[in-house]
Amino acid sequence: MAPLYIGFLIYPGVVQLDVMGAYQVLAFPPDTEMHLIGKTVDPITSNEGVTLLPSITYTDCPPLDVLCVPGGGMGQVEVMRDIETLKFLQRQGAKARYVTSVCTGSLILAAAGLLDEYQATCHWAFREQLACFGVDVVSERVVIDRDRITGAGVTSGIDLGLTLLQLLYDKATAKMAQLMMEYNPQPPFQAGSPEQAGETLTAQLLEAGKPLVDAFQLQVQKIATSV
């Protein structure tokens, strides 16, 4: 069988688990060819300080079966403004079987015009910002709207990957990948969403992250009004 080409956009400040959760799942079948895509092949430092090495550039990237765009910290704002990156996503998105994102990566897709008239999701703290682009925002873990598949917060990348394996292959393959990873969540706390965490803890987290969220909001509004 011809390989399935699966590519993850990476950039300075990308959240490494946004990339690696889905990457780990999608690398399970033997006929997937995985790529980390950068503007150059120079090392990239993630939001957490992890060094990632692109395997291919925009110019050399083959037509992808799956395009995945992960979210990031403030470095993501520069990507949302970068014409070269947005054009690359538009070219690949026009031909890919599935255009996907994890966390706030959906805002990058929206900036590229790839979520126009689609439903999508992102991290719960940034859904209003995604709506600034006119996206029909849905509060679900993974949202499937035709060939657009978007994941919510960081850890949803694993769920996104399993969803894609079922669509690309079958349910048995997805289940085997889940078993191989021993993906059997039993978190020590039930605080993985605002509904579970409660108002007090949610407010504390939002207050701690307010400088980033506010700065992000300001820049996103500027980008959204210029699209």
CSV table of C-alpha atoms in Angstrom, one decimal:
chain,number,residue,atom,x,y,z
A,1,MET,CA,0.0,0.0,0.0
A,2,ALA,CA,1.1,3.5,-0.6
A,3,PRO,CA,1.9,5.3,2.6
A,4,LEU,CA,-0.4,7.8,4.2
A,5,TYR,CA,1.4,11.2,4.6
A,6,ILE,CA,0.6,12.8,7.9
A,7,GLY,CA,2.1,16.2,8.7
A,8,PHE,CA,2.2,18.3,11.9
A,9,LEU,CA,3.0,22.0,11.6
A,10,ILE,CA,5.5,23.1,14.2
A,11,TYR,CA,6.8,26.5,15.1
A,12,PRO,CA,8.5,28.4,17.9
A,13,GLY,CA,6.4,28.2,21.0
A,14,VAL,CA,4.3,25.3,19.9
A,15,VAL,CA,2.9,23.2,22.7
A,16,GLN,CA,4.8,19.9,22.4
A,17,LEU,CA,2.0,17.7,23.8
A,18,ASP,CA,-0.4,19.2,21.2
A,19,VAL,CA,1.9,17.6,18.7
A,20,MET,CA,3.0,14.4,20.3
A,21,GLY,CA,-0.3,13.1,21.6
A,22,ALA,CA,-1.8,12.7,18.2
A,23,TYR,CA,1.6,11.9,16.6
A,24,GLN,CA,2.1,8.9,18.9
A,25,VAL,CA,-1.3,7.5,17.9
A,26,LEU,CA,-1.0,8.1,14.2
A,27,ALA,CA,2.4,6.6,14.0
A,28,PHE,CA,1.0,3.2,15.1
A,29,PRO,CA,0.1,1.8,11.6
A,30,PRO,CA,3.2,0.7,9.6
A,31,ASP,CA,2.1,2.5,6.5
A,32,THR,CA,2.0,6.1,7.9
A,33,GLU,CA,4.8,8.4,7.0
A,34,MET,CA,5.0,11.1,9.7
A,35,HIS,CA,6.5,14.6,9.3
A,36,LEU,CA,7.1,17.5,11.5
A,37,ILE,CA,6.9,20.5,9.2
A,38,GLY,CA,8.8,23.8,9.7
A,39,LYS,CA,9.6,26.8,7.6
A,40,THR,CA,13.2,25.5,7.8
A,41,VAL,CA,14.8,22.4,9.2
A,42,ASP,CA,16.4,24.3,12.0
A,43,PRO,CA,15.6,23.1,15.6
A,44,ILE,CA,12.5,24.6,17.1
A,45,THR,CA,11.9,25.3,20.8
A,46,SER,CA,8.5,24.4,22.1
A,47,ASN,CA,6.5,26.4,24.6
A,48,GLU,CA,7.8,24.1,27.3
A,49,GLY,CA,11.5,24.4,26.2
A,50,VAL,CA,11.6,21.0,24.4
A,51,THR,CA,13.6,21.0,21.2
A,52,LEU,CA,11.8,19.7,18.1
A,53,LEU,CA,13.5,19.0,14.8
A,54,PRO,CA,11.5,19.5,11.6
A,55,SER,CA,11.8,16.6,9.2
A,56,ILE,CA,10.6,18.6,6.2
A,57,THR,CA,10.0,22.2,5.0
A,58,TYR,CA,6.9,23.9,3.4
A,59,THR,CA,8.7,23.7,0.1
A,60,ASP,CA,9.5,20.0,0.3
A,61,CYS,CA,6.3,18.8,1.9
A,62,PRO,CA,4.4,16.3,-0.2
A,63,PRO,CA,0.6,16.5,-0.5
A,64,LEU,CA,-0.7,15.3,2.9
A,65,ASP,CA,-3.5,12.9,3.6
A,66,VAL,CA,-3.8,14.5,7.1
A,67,LEU,CA,-2.7,18.0,8.0
A,68,CYS,CA,-2.6,18.7,11.8
A,69,VAL,CA,-2.1,22.1,13.3
A,70,PRO,CA,-1.2,22.2,17.1
A,71,GLY,CA,-1.7,25.2,19.3
A,72,GLY,CA,1.0,27.2,21.1
A,73,GLY,CA,1.7,30.1,23.4
A,74,MET,CA,2.2,33.7,22.2
A,75,GLY,CA,4.4,32.4,19.4
A,76,GLN,CA,1.3,31.1,17.8
A,77,VAL,CA,0.1,34.7,17.2
A,78,GLU,CA,3.1,35.3,14.8
A,79,VAL,CA,2.1,32.1,12.9
A,80,MET,CA,-1.4,33.4,12.5
A,81,ARG,CA,0.0,36.5,10.9
A,82,ASP,CA,2.6,34.8,8.7
A,83,ILE,CA,1.5,34.8,5.1
A,84,GLU,CA,3.9,32.1,4.0
A,85,THR,CA,2.5,29.7,6.7
A,86,LEU,CA,-1.1,30.6,6.0
A,87,LYS,CA,-0.6,30.0,2.2
A,88,PHE,CA,1.1,26.7,2.9
A,89,LEU,CA,-1.9,25.6,5.0
A,90,GLN,CA,-4.3,26.7,2.3
A,91,ARG,CA,-2.4,24.7,-0.3
A,92,GLN,CA,-2.3,21.6,1.8
A,93,GLY,CA,-5.8,22.0,3.1
A,94,ALA,CA,-7.2,22.1,-0.4
A,95,LYS,CA,-6.0,18.6,-1.1
A,96,ALA,CA,-5.8,16.8,2.3
A,97,ARG,CA,-8.3,14.1,3.2
A,98,TYR,CA,-8.5,15.6,6.7
A,99,VAL,CA,-7.6,19.0,8.0
A,100,THR,CA,-7.2,18.8,11.8
A,101,SER,CA,-6.1,20.7,14.8
A,102,VAL,CA,-5.4,20.3,18.5
A,103,CYS,CA,-6.2,22.9,21.2
A,104,THR,CA,-5.7,26.5,19.9
A,105,GLY,CA,-4.4,25.2,16.6
A,106,SER,CA,-7.9,25.7,15.3
A,107,LEU,CA,-7.4,29.4,15.5
A,108,ILE,CA,-4.5,29.1,13.1
A,109,LEU,CA,-6.8,27.1,10.7
A,110,ALA,CA,-9.4,29.8,11.1
A,111,ALA,CA,-6.9,32.6,10.3
A,112,ALA,CA,-6.1,30.7,7.1
A,113,GLY,CA,-9.8,30.6,6.2
A,114,LEU,CA,-9.9,26.8,6.6
A,115,LEU,CA,-12.8,26.8,9.1
A,116,ASP,CA,-15.2,29.0,7.2
A,117,GLU,CA,-18.7,27.5,7.6
A,118,TYR,CA,-17.4,24.7,9.7
A,119,GLN,CA,-18.0,23.6,13.3
A,120,ALA,CA,-14.9,23.4,15.4
A,121,THR,CA,-13.5,23.4,18.9
A,122,CYS,CA,-10.4,24.4,20.9
A,123,HIS,CA,-9.3,24.7,24.5
A,124,TRP,CA,-12.2,25.9,26.7
A,125,ALA,CA,-10.4,29.2,27.7
A,126,PHE,CA,-10.1,30.3,24.0
A,127,ARG,CA,-13.5,29.4,22.5
A,128,GLU,CA,-14.6,33.0,22.4
A,129,GLN,CA,-11.5,33.9,20.5
A,130,LEU,CA,-12.2,31.1,17.9
A,131,ALA,CA,-15.7,32.5,17.5
A,132,CYS,CA,-14.1,35.9,16.6
A,133,PHE,CA,-13.4,34.3,13.2
A,134,GLY,CA,-17.0,33.4,12.6
A,135,VAL,CA,-16.4,29.8,13.4
A,136,ASP,CA,-19.4,27.8,14.8
A,137,VAL,CA,-17.7,26.8,18.1
A,138,VAL,CA,-18.8,23.5,19.7
A,139,SER,CA,-17.9,22.5,23.3
A,140,GLU,CA,-16.9,18.9,22.7
A,141,ARG,CA,-13.7,16.9,23.1
A,142,VAL,CA,-13.4,16.2,19.4
A,143,VAL,CA,-15.6,17.8,16.7
A,144,ILE,CA,-16.0,16.2,13.3
A,145,ASP,CA,-17.5,18.4,10.5
A,146,ARG,CA,-17.0,16.7,7.2
A,147,ASP,CA,-13.2,16.7,6.5
A,148,ARG,CA,-12.4,19.0,9.4
A,149,ILE,CA,-11.6,17.4,12.7
A,150,THR,CA,-10.7,19.6,15.7
A,151,GLY,CA,-9.7,18.7,19.3
A,152,ALA,CA,-10.3,20.7,22.4
A,153,GLY,CA,-7.5,21.1,25.0
A,154,VAL,CA,-4.0,19.7,24.9
A,155,THR,CA,-4.7,16.1,25.9
A,156,SER,CA,-7.5,15.8,23.3
A,157,GLY,CA,-4.8,15.1,20.7
A,158,ILE,CA,-4.8,11.5,21.8
A,159,ASP,CA,-8.6,11.3,21.2
A,160,LEU,CA,-8.2,13.1,17.9
A,161,GLY,CA,-5.6,10.6,16.8
A,162,LEU,CA,-7.8,7.6,17.7
A,163,THR,CA,-10.7,9.2,15.8
A,164,LEU,CA,-8.6,9.7,12.7
A,165,LEU,CA,-7.3,6.0,12.9
A,166,GLN,CA,-10.9,4.8,12.8
A,167,LEU,CA,-11.7,7.0,9.8
A,168,LEU,CA,-8.5,6.2,7.9
A,169,TYR,CA,-8.5,2.5,8.7
A,170,ASP,CA,-11.1,1.0,10.9
A,171,LYS,CA,-12.3,0.7,14.6
A,172,ALA,CA,-10.1,-2.4,15.2
A,173,THR,CA,-6.9,-0.5,14.3
A,174,ALA,CA,-7.9,2.4,16.5
A,175,LYS,CA,-8.6,0.1,19.4
A,176,MET,CA,-5.3,-1.7,18.9
A,177,ALA,CA,-3.4,1.6,19.1
A,178,GLN,CA,-5.3,2.5,22.2
A,179,LEU,CA,-4.4,-0.9,23.8
A,180,MET,CA,-0.8,-0.6,22.7
A,181,MET,CA,-0.6,2.8,24.5
A,182,GLU,CA,-2.5,1.6,27.5
A,183,TYR,CA,-4.6,4.7,27.1
A,184,ASN,CA,-6.9,4.0,30.0
A,185,PRO,CA,-7.4,7.3,31.7
A,186,GLN,CA,-7.9,7.2,35.5
A,187,PRO,CA,-6.8,10.7,36.6
A,188,PRO,CA,-6.1,11.2,40.3
A,189,PHE,CA,-8.5,14.2,40.2
A,190,GLN,CA,-11.7,15.1,38.4
A,191,ALA,CA,-10.7,18.6,37.4
A,192,GLY,CA,-10.2,18.3,33.6
A,193,SER,CA,-12.9,20.7,32.6
A,194,PRO,CA,-14.5,23.8,34.2
A,195,GLU,CA,-17.6,21.8,34.9
A,196,GLN,CA,-15.6,19.2,36.9
A,197,ALA,CA,-13.2,21.7,38.5
A,198,GLY,CA,-15.9,24.1,39.7
A,199,GLU,CA,-16.1,27.8,39.7
A,200,THR,CA,-13.4,28.6,42.3
A,201,LEU,CA,-10.6,26.6,40.7
A,202,THR,CA,-11.6,27.7,37.2
A,203,ALA,CA,-11.5,31.3,38.3
A,204,GLN,CA,-8.1,30.8,40.0
A,205,LEU,CA,-6.6,29.4,36.8
A,206,LEU,CA,-8.1,32.1,34.6
A,207,GLU,CA,-6.7,34.7,36.9
A,208,ALA,CA,-3.2,33.1,36.8
A,209,GLY,CA,-3.3,32.9,33.0
A,210,LYS,CA,-5.0,36.3,32.5
A,211,PRO,CA,-1.9,38.2,31.1
A,212,LEU,CA,-1.5,35.5,28.4
A,213,VAL,CA,-5.2,35.2,27.6
A,214,ASP,CA,-5.7,39.0,27.4
A,215,ALA,CA,-2.6,39.5,25.2
A,216,PHE,CA,-3.8,36.6,23.0
A,217,GLN,CA,-7.3,38.0,22.8
A,218,LEU,CA,-6.1,41.4,21.7
A,219,GLN,CA,-3.9,40.0,18.9
A,220,VAL,CA,-6.6,37.5,17.8
A,221,GLN,CA,-9.2,40.3,17.5
A,222,LYS,CA,-6.8,42.3,15.3
A,223,ILE,CA,-6.1,39.3,13.1
A,224,ALA,CA,-9.7,38.3,12.9
A,225,THR,CA,-10.8,41.7,11.7
A,226,SER,CA,-8.2,41.8,9.0
A,227,VAL,CA,-9.1,38.3,7.6
